[in-house]
Amino acid sequence: MNISDFRSDTVTRPTAAMRDAMLRAEVGDDVFGDDPTVNALQAFAAERLGFEAALFAPSGTQCNLMALMSHCQRGDEAIVGQQWHTYRWEAGGMAVLGSIQPQPLENAPDGTIPLAAIRGAIKADDAHFARTRLIALENTTGGLVLPLAYQRDVRALATEAGLAAHLDGARLFNAAVADAQGGDPWAAARDIARNFDSLSMCLSKGLGAPVGSLLLGSKDFIARAHRVRKMLGGGMRQAGILAAAGLYALQHHVQRLAEDHANMAALRAGLIDAVQNNARLSERVQVSAAPTNILWVDVDASLIDALKRRLDEAGVRVTGGRYGGGARLRFVTHLDVGPAEVRRAVSVFREFQ
Ligand SMILES: *Cc1c(COP(=O)(O)O)cnc(C)c1O
């Protein structure tokens, strides 16, 4: 059976051309700074995104942790969103490994955390309080794009309060492609990046590399992060094999994220139409907005098991399930799903009874 894998953009496999770039990569020992391909990837990303330096690491989780531990000392505090990866999805790493106190704030429906809430959470210089040191944002967040004006406002607030600002840009280029509206995604990415002291981004999601993320920032910051990476066990040796895939992805797979967004728009329109015309689903399924490559489908708890089973039988893989009193499915489009997979997913909803 053909599988339509909408679980995540992390499931992408390297293309033949990417594997070829990996095969031909020149390598050295990156712990000594000797790997020419890792160095080329770091220099390329830093230059194109407007940072002084960059560092290649195995995962986005590790890049975020390197950033948190490089900005904050033991007993410092980082302001984060309740739903964000840095707080919710990294196994408590900042607290466990960094002795950093997270200050989570509720996310608004558009993904932002309101400026007034951030302002209200910044602690005064008082011996009772942790030292507020960092504000971290996430873009895209749950597939939503943070408004550029909001990111500028957070930057201004951080500067005014003497805080550093970090962006978890695991899907930076999905945000940039959406912001660019057909224009240059690199220019849009720079417009986002200039609001942050540091930025992490994944090469292994929509960009299609098998492994790897980048952390970007000033030379001093990246030197501190380099020590943290060693501490976390993230120093790799002939990592150029992996960096070659990342470099290939940045050079060839950025523009094509627009195809993932177009496939998502088709999936969303198809699902809305299928649900409206299906008597069993029409009052029981809600399809969210999906400006990039992630879509949430809220499903009445009474239907979720049958719907999941029908998707499984059709080879359509998604994540999600019951939570609280309801249920939710998540669809993600990427390099390895196209119009045929979208049609298959839509037909499950159309034919569901
Ligand atoms: C995927 C992701 C990360 C990093 O995940 P890894 O699997 O560790 O590479 C970080 N932040 C967000 C928002 C993500 O979606």
CSV table of C-alpha atoms and ligand atoms in Angstrom, one decimal:
chain,number,residue,atom,x,y,z
A,1,MET,CA,0.0,0.0,0.0
A,2,ASN,CA,1.1,3.5,-0.7
A,3,ILE,CA,1.7,5.4,2.5
A,4,SER,CA,0.7,9.1,2.7
A,5,ASP,CA,2.8,10.3,5.7
A,6,PHE,CA,1.4,13.5,7.0
A,7,ARG,CA,2.8,13.0,10.6
A,8,SER,CA,5.6,15.5,10.3
A,9,ASP,CA,8.0,17.2,8.0
A,10,THR,CA,10.8,15.4,9.9
A,11,VAL,CA,9.9,12.2,7.9
A,12,THR,CA,11.5,13.5,4.7
A,13,ARG,CA,14.2,11.3,3.2
A,14,PRO,CA,17.2,12.8,1.4
A,15,THR,CA,16.8,13.1,-2.3
A,16,ALA,CA,19.2,11.4,-4.8
A,17,ALA,CA,20.9,14.8,-5.4
A,18,MET,CA,21.3,15.4,-1.7
A,19,ARG,CA,22.8,12.0,-1.2
A,20,ASP,CA,25.2,12.7,-4.0
A,21,ALA,CA,26.3,15.9,-2.3
A,22,MET,CA,26.8,13.9,0.9
A,23,LEU,CA,28.8,11.3,-0.9
A,24,ARG,CA,31.1,13.9,-2.4
A,25,ALA,CA,31.6,16.0,0.8
A,26,GLU,CA,35.1,16.8,1.9
A,27,VAL,CA,35.4,16.1,5.6
A,28,GLY,CA,37.8,16.7,8.6
A,29,ASP,CA,37.5,16.6,12.4
A,30,ASP,CA,34.9,19.2,13.3
A,31,VAL,CA,35.8,19.1,17.0
A,32,PHE,CA,39.2,20.6,15.8
A,33,GLY,CA,37.3,23.0,13.5
A,34,ASP,CA,38.8,21.1,10.5
A,35,ASP,CA,35.8,20.0,8.6
A,36,PRO,CA,35.6,22.2,5.4
A,37,THR,CA,32.0,21.3,4.7
A,38,VAL,CA,30.7,22.1,8.2
A,39,ASN,CA,32.7,25.4,8.0
A,40,ALA,CA,31.2,26.2,4.6
A,41,LEU,CA,27.6,25.5,5.9
A,42,GLN,CA,28.1,27.6,9.0
A,43,ALA,CA,29.7,30.5,7.0
A,44,PHE,CA,27.0,30.3,4.3
A,45,ALA,CA,24.1,30.4,6.8
A,46,ALA,CA,25.6,33.1,8.9
A,47,GLU,CA,26.3,35.4,5.9
A,48,ARG,CA,23.0,34.9,4.3
A,49,LEU,CA,21.0,35.4,7.5
A,50,GLY,CA,23.0,38.4,8.7
A,51,PHE,CA,24.8,36.9,11.8
A,52,GLU,CA,28.5,36.9,12.6
A,53,ALA,CA,28.7,33.2,13.2
A,54,ALA,CA,26.9,29.9,13.2
A,55,LEU,CA,27.3,26.4,14.7
A,56,PHE,CA,26.1,23.1,13.4
A,57,ALA,CA,24.5,20.6,15.8
A,58,PRO,CA,22.6,17.3,15.7
A,59,SER,CA,19.2,18.7,16.7
A,60,GLY,CA,17.0,21.7,17.1
A,61,THR,CA,16.5,20.8,20.7
A,62,GLN,CA,20.3,20.9,21.3
A,63,CYS,CA,20.5,24.3,19.5
A,64,ASN,CA,17.8,25.8,21.7
A,65,LEU,CA,19.5,24.4,24.8
A,66,MET,CA,22.9,25.8,23.7
A,67,ALA,CA,21.2,29.2,23.2
A,68,LEU,CA,19.5,29.1,26.6
A,69,MET,CA,22.6,28.1,28.4
A,70,SER,CA,24.7,30.6,26.5
A,71,HIS,CA,22.4,33.5,27.3
A,72,CYS,CA,21.5,32.5,30.8
A,73,GLN,CA,23.5,31.5,33.9
A,74,ARG,CA,22.3,29.3,36.8
A,75,GLY,CA,19.4,31.1,38.5
A,76,ASP,CA,18.5,33.3,35.5
A,77,GLU,CA,15.0,33.2,34.0
A,78,ALA,CA,13.8,32.8,30.4
A,79,ILE,CA,10.3,34.0,29.3
A,80,VAL,CA,8.7,31.4,27.0
A,81,GLY,CA,5.3,30.5,25.6
A,82,GLN,CA,3.3,27.9,27.3
A,83,GLN,CA,3.0,25.9,24.0
A,84,TRP,CA,6.5,26.5,22.8
A,85,HIS,CA,9.1,23.8,22.1
A,86,THR,CA,11.7,25.4,24.4
A,87,TYR,CA,9.3,25.0,27.3
A,88,ARG,CA,7.0,22.1,26.6
A,89,TRP,CA,8.7,19.7,24.2
A,90,GLU,CA,12.3,19.6,25.3
A,91,ALA,CA,12.0,17.4,28.4
A,92,GLY,CA,12.6,20.3,30.7
A,93,GLY,CA,16.2,20.6,29.5
A,94,MET,CA,16.7,24.3,30.4
A,95,ALA,CA,15.8,23.5,34.0
A,96,VAL,CA,17.4,20.1,34.3
A,97,LEU,CA,20.7,20.9,32.5
A,98,GLY,CA,20.9,24.7,32.6
A,99,SER,CA,19.4,25.5,36.0
A,100,ILE,CA,17.4,28.1,34.2
A,101,GLN,CA,13.9,29.0,35.5
A,102,PRO,CA,11.4,29.0,32.7
A,103,GLN,CA,8.6,31.7,33.0
A,104,PRO,CA,5.9,30.3,30.7
A,105,LEU,CA,3.2,32.7,29.5
A,106,GLU,CA,-0.1,31.7,27.8
A,107,ASN,CA,-0.1,31.9,24.0
A,108,ALA,CA,-2.8,33.9,22.3
A,109,PRO,CA,-4.8,32.1,19.5
A,110,ASP,CA,-2.5,33.8,16.9
A,111,GLY,CA,0.6,32.1,18.5
A,112,THR,CA,2.0,35.3,20.1
A,113,ILE,CA,2.4,36.0,23.7
A,114,PRO,CA,0.9,39.5,24.3
A,115,LEU,CA,3.5,42.2,24.9
A,116,ALA,CA,1.7,43.3,28.2
A,117,ALA,CA,2.1,39.8,29.5
A,118,ILE,CA,5.8,39.8,28.7
A,119,ARG,CA,6.2,43.2,30.3
A,120,GLY,CA,4.4,42.1,33.4
A,121,ALA,CA,6.6,39.0,33.7
A,122,ILE,CA,9.9,40.8,33.7
A,123,LYS,CA,11.1,40.7,37.3
A,124,ALA,CA,12.4,43.8,39.1
A,125,ASP,CA,16.0,43.6,40.4
A,126,ASP,CA,15.1,42.2,43.9
A,127,ALA,CA,16.8,39.5,45.8
A,128,HIS,CA,13.5,37.6,46.0
A,129,PHE,CA,13.4,37.0,42.3
A,130,ALA,CA,15.2,35.1,39.6
A,131,ARG,CA,17.0,37.4,37.2
A,132,THR,CA,15.0,37.8,34.0
A,133,ARG,CA,17.5,37.4,31.3
A,134,LEU,CA,16.0,36.2,28.0
A,135,ILE,CA,12.8,36.2,26.0
A,136,ALA,CA,12.4,33.4,23.5
A,137,LEU,CA,9.9,33.4,20.6
A,138,GLU,CA,9.0,30.6,18.2
A,139,ASN,CA,8.3,31.2,14.4
A,140,THR,CA,6.5,29.4,12.9
A,141,THR,CA,4.6,28.2,15.9
A,142,GLY,CA,2.0,25.4,15.4
A,143,GLY,CA,2.2,26.4,11.7
A,144,LEU,CA,1.3,30.0,12.4
A,145,VAL,CA,3.5,32.9,11.3
A,146,LEU,CA,4.3,35.5,13.9
A,147,PRO,CA,3.7,39.0,12.5
A,148,LEU,CA,6.9,40.9,11.7
A,149,ALA,CA,5.6,44.0,13.6
A,150,TYR,CA,5.1,41.8,16.7
A,151,GLN,CA,8.7,40.5,16.5
A,152,ARG,CA,10.0,44.1,16.2
A,153,ASP,CA,7.9,45.1,19.3
A,154,VAL,CA,9.3,42.2,21.3
A,155,ARG,CA,12.8,43.2,20.2
A,156,ALA,CA,12.2,46.8,21.3
A,157,LEU,CA,10.9,45.6,24.7
A,158,ALA,CA,13.8,43.3,25.2
A,159,THR,CA,16.3,46.1,24.4
A,160,GLU,CA,14.5,48.5,26.8
A,161,ALA,CA,14.5,45.8,29.6
A,162,GLY,CA,18.1,44.7,29.0
A,163,LEU,CA,17.0,41.2,27.9
A,164,ALA,CA,18.5,39.0,25.2
A,165,ALA,CA,16.1,37.7,22.5
A,166,HIS,CA,16.2,34.2,21.0
A,167,LEU,CA,14.1,32.8,18.1
A,168,ASP,CA,13.3,29.1,17.9
A,169,GLY,CA,13.1,29.2,14.1
A,170,ALA,CA,12.9,25.5,13.6
A,171,ARG,CA,10.7,26.3,10.6
A,172,LEU,CA,12.2,29.8,9.9
A,173,PHE,CA,12.0,29.3,6.2
A,174,ASN,CA,8.3,28.3,6.3
A,175,ALA,CA,7.7,31.6,8.0
A,176,ALA,CA,10.0,33.4,5.5
A,177,VAL,CA,8.3,31.9,2.4
A,178,ALA,CA,4.9,32.9,3.8
A,179,ASP,CA,6.1,36.4,4.6
A,180,ALA,CA,7.8,36.8,1.2
A,181,GLN,CA,4.5,36.1,-0.8
A,182,GLY,CA,6.4,34.9,-3.8
A,183,GLY,CA,9.4,37.3,-3.3
A,184,ASP,CA,12.8,36.4,-1.9
A,185,PRO,CA,12.5,34.2,1.2
A,186,TRP,CA,16.1,34.9,2.2
A,187,ALA,CA,15.3,38.6,2.4
A,188,ALA,CA,12.2,37.8,4.5
A,189,ALA,CA,14.3,35.5,6.7
A,190,ARG,CA,16.7,38.4,7.3
A,191,ASP,CA,13.8,40.6,8.2
A,192,ILE,CA,12.8,38.1,10.9
A,193,ALA,CA,16.4,37.4,12.0
A,194,ARG,CA,17.4,41.0,12.6
A,195,ASN,CA,15.1,41.1,15.6
A,196,PHE,CA,17.0,38.4,17.6
A,197,ASP,CA,20.4,38.0,19.2
A,198,SER,CA,20.3,34.3,18.4
A,199,LEU,CA,18.3,32.0,16.2
A,200,SER,CA,18.0,28.2,15.9
A,201,MET,CA,16.8,26.5,12.7
A,202,CYS,CA,16.3,23.0,11.6
A,203,LEU,CA,17.7,21.6,8.3
A,204,SER,CA,16.0,18.3,8.9
A,205,LYS,CA,12.3,19.3,8.6
A,206,GLY,CA,10.8,20.9,5.5
A,207,LEU,CA,14.3,21.5,4.1
A,208,GLY,CA,14.7,17.8,3.8
A,209,ALA,CA,18.2,17.1,5.3
A,210,PRO,CA,18.4,13.8,7.3
A,211,VAL,CA,20.0,15.3,10.4
A,212,GLY,CA,21.1,18.7,11.7
A,213,SER,CA,20.3,22.2,12.9
A,214,LEU,CA,22.0,25.5,13.1
A,215,LEU,CA,22.4,28.1,15.9
A,216,LEU,CA,23.3,31.6,14.8
A,217,GLY,CA,24.5,34.6,16.7
A,218,SER,CA,27.5,36.9,17.4
A,219,LYS,CA,31.0,35.5,17.4
A,220,ASP,CA,31.2,35.8,21.2
A,221,PHE,CA,27.8,34.0,21.7
A,222,ILE,CA,28.8,31.2,19.3
A,223,ALA,CA,32.1,30.7,21.2
A,224,ARG,CA,30.1,30.2,24.4
A,225,ALA,CA,27.6,27.9,22.6
A,226,HIS,CA,30.5,25.9,21.3
A,227,ARG,CA,31.6,25.0,24.8
A,228,VAL,CA,28.0,24.1,25.7
A,229,ARG,CA,27.7,21.9,22.6
A,230,LYS,CA,30.8,20.0,23.8
A,231,MET,CA,29.3,19.7,27.3
A,232,LEU,CA,26.1,18.3,25.9
A,233,GLY,CA,27.9,15.7,23.8
A,234,GLY,CA,27.1,17.4,20.5
A,235,GLY,CA,30.6,17.7,19.1
A,236,MET,CA,30.7,15.5,16.0
A,237,ARG,CA,33.8,14.5,14.0
A,238,GLN,CA,33.6,14.0,10.2
A,239,ALA,CA,30.2,15.8,10.3
A,240,GLY,CA,30.7,17.2,6.8
A,241,ILE,CA,28.8,14.2,5.5
A,242,LEU,CA,25.7,15.6,7.3
A,243,ALA,CA,26.6,19.3,6.8
A,244,ALA,CA,26.7,18.6,3.0
A,245,ALA,CA,23.0,17.7,3.1
A,246,GLY,CA,22.3,20.9,5.1
A,247,LEU,CA,24.2,23.1,2.7
A,248,TYR,CA,22.4,21.4,-0.3
A,249,ALA,CA,19.1,22.0,1.5
A,250,LEU,CA,19.8,25.7,2.0
A,251,GLN,CA,20.9,26.1,-1.6
A,252,HIS,CA,18.1,24.0,-3.3
A,253,HIS,CA,15.1,23.5,-1.0
A,254,VAL,CA,14.2,26.9,0.4
A,255,GLN,CA,12.0,28.1,-2.5
A,256,ARG,CA,10.3,24.8,-2.8
A,257,LEU,CA,8.7,25.1,0.6
A,258,ALA,CA,6.1,27.2,-1.3
A,259,GLU,CA,5.0,23.9,-2.9
A,260,ASP,CA,4.4,22.4,0.6
A,261,HIS,CA,2.3,25.5,1.4
A,262,ALA,CA,0.3,25.1,-1.8
A,263,ASN,CA,-0.3,21.4,-1.1
A,264,MET,CA,-1.4,22.4,2.4
A,265,ALA,CA,-3.9,25.0,0.9
A,266,ALA,CA,-5.3,22.3,-1.4
A,267,LEU,CA,-5.5,19.8,1.5
A,268,ARG,CA,-7.3,22.4,3.7
A,269,ALA,CA,-9.8,23.4,1.0
A,270,GLY,CA,-10.4,19.7,0.2
A,271,LEU,CA,-11.0,18.8,3.8
A,272,ILE,CA,-13.4,21.8,4.4
A,273,ASP,CA,-15.4,20.8,1.3
A,274,ALA,CA,-15.4,17.1,2.3
A,275,VAL,CA,-16.6,17.9,5.8
A,276,GLN,CA,-19.3,20.3,4.7
A,277,ASN,CA,-20.7,17.7,2.4
A,278,ASN,CA,-20.6,14.8,4.9
A,279,ALA,CA,-23.6,14.6,7.2
A,280,ARG,CA,-21.7,12.7,9.9
A,281,LEU,CA,-18.7,15.1,10.0
A,282,SER,CA,-20.2,18.5,9.2
A,283,GLU,CA,-21.1,19.5,12.8
A,284,ARG,CA,-18.3,17.5,14.4
A,285,VAL,CA,-15.1,18.5,12.6
A,286,GLN,CA,-13.3,21.9,12.6
A,287,VAL,CA,-10.5,22.6,10.2
A,288,SER,CA,-8.0,25.2,11.4
A,289,ALA,CA,-6.3,28.0,9.5
A,290,ALA,CA,-3.0,26.7,7.9
A,291,PRO,CA,-0.8,29.5,6.5
A,292,THR,CA,2.3,27.3,6.1
A,293,ASN,CA,2.6,23.5,6.2
A,294,ILE,CA,0.8,22.5,9.4
A,295,LEU,CA,-3.0,21.9,9.8
A,296,TRP,CA,-5.0,21.0,12.9
A,297,VAL,CA,-8.3,19.2,12.6
A,298,ASP,CA,-10.5,19.2,15.8
A,299,VAL,CA,-12.7,16.1,15.8
A,300,ASP,CA,-15.5,15.3,18.1
A,301,ALA,CA,-14.2,12.7,20.6
A,302,SER,CA,-17.1,10.3,19.6
A,303,LEU,CA,-15.6,10.0,16.0
A,304,ILE,CA,-11.9,10.1,16.5
A,305,ASP,CA,-11.3,6.3,16.8
A,306,ALA,CA,-13.3,5.5,13.7
A,307,LEU,CA,-11.7,8.4,11.7
A,308,LYS,CA,-8.2,7.4,12.7
A,309,ARG,CA,-8.9,3.8,11.8
A,310,ARG,CA,-10.2,4.8,8.4
A,311,LEU,CA,-7.1,7.0,7.8
A,312,ASP,CA,-4.9,4.1,8.8
A,313,GLU,CA,-6.7,1.7,6.4
A,314,ALA,CA,-6.1,4.1,3.6
A,315,GLY,CA,-2.4,4.4,4.4
A,316,VAL,CA,-2.8,8.1,5.6
A,317,ARG,CA,-0.7,8.7,8.6
A,318,VAL,CA,-1.2,11.7,10.9
A,319,THR,CA,-0.4,12.5,14.5
A,320,GLY,CA,-2.9,13.4,17.3
A,321,GLY,CA,-5.6,11.8,19.3
A,322,ARG,CA,-7.6,12.5,22.4
A,323,TYR,CA,-6.7,15.3,24.8
A,324,GLY,CA,-8.8,16.8,27.5
A,325,GLY,CA,-12.4,16.3,26.4
A,326,GLY,CA,-11.8,16.5,22.7
A,327,ALA,CA,-9.5,15.1,20.0
A,328,ARG,CA,-7.3,16.6,17.4
A,329,LEU,CA,-5.4,15.5,14.3
A,330,ARG,CA,-2.3,17.2,12.8
A,331,PHE,CA,-1.4,17.1,9.1
A,332,VAL,CA,2.0,18.3,8.0
A,333,THR,CA,3.0,18.7,4.3
A,334,HIS,CA,6.6,18.3,3.1
A,335,LEU,CA,8.9,17.1,0.4
A,336,ASP,CA,7.6,13.5,0.4
A,337,VAL,CA,3.8,14.3,0.0
A,338,GLY,CA,2.2,15.8,-3.0
A,339,PRO,CA,-1.2,16.2,-4.7
A,340,ALA,CA,-1.8,12.4,-4.9
A,341,GLU,CA,-1.4,12.1,-1.1
A,342,VAL,CA,-3.6,15.1,-0.6
A,343,ARG,CA,-6.3,13.6,-2.7
A,344,ARG,CA,-6.1,10.3,-0.7
A,345,ALA,CA,-6.4,12.1,2.6
A,346,VAL,CA,-9.4,14.2,1.4
A,347,SER,CA,-11.2,11.1,0.1
A,348,VAL,CA,-11.1,9.5,3.5
A,349,PHE,CA,-13.1,12.4,4.9
A,350,ARG,CA,-15.3,12.5,1.8
A,351,GLU,CA,-16.2,8.9,2.1
A,352,PHE,CA,-16.4,8.6,5.9
A,353,GLN,CA,-19.8,7.4,7.2
B,1,LIG,C1,11.2,20.4,15.7
B,1,LIG,C2,11.3,21.6,16.5
B,1,LIG,C3,12.5,21.8,17.2
B,1,LIG,C4,13.7,20.9,17.3
B,1,LIG,O1,13.5,19.6,17.2
B,1,LIG,P1,14.6,18.5,17.0
B,1,LIG,O2,13.7,17.3,16.8
B,1,LIG,O3,15.3,18.4,18.3
B,1,LIG,O4,15.4,18.9,15.9
B,1,LIG,C5,12.5,23.0,17.9
B,1,LIG,N1,11.5,23.9,17.9
B,1,LIG,C6,10.4,23.6,17.2
B,1,LIG,C7,9.3,24.6,17.2
B,1,LIG,C8,10.2,22.5,16.5
B,1,LIG,O5,9.1,22.2,15.8
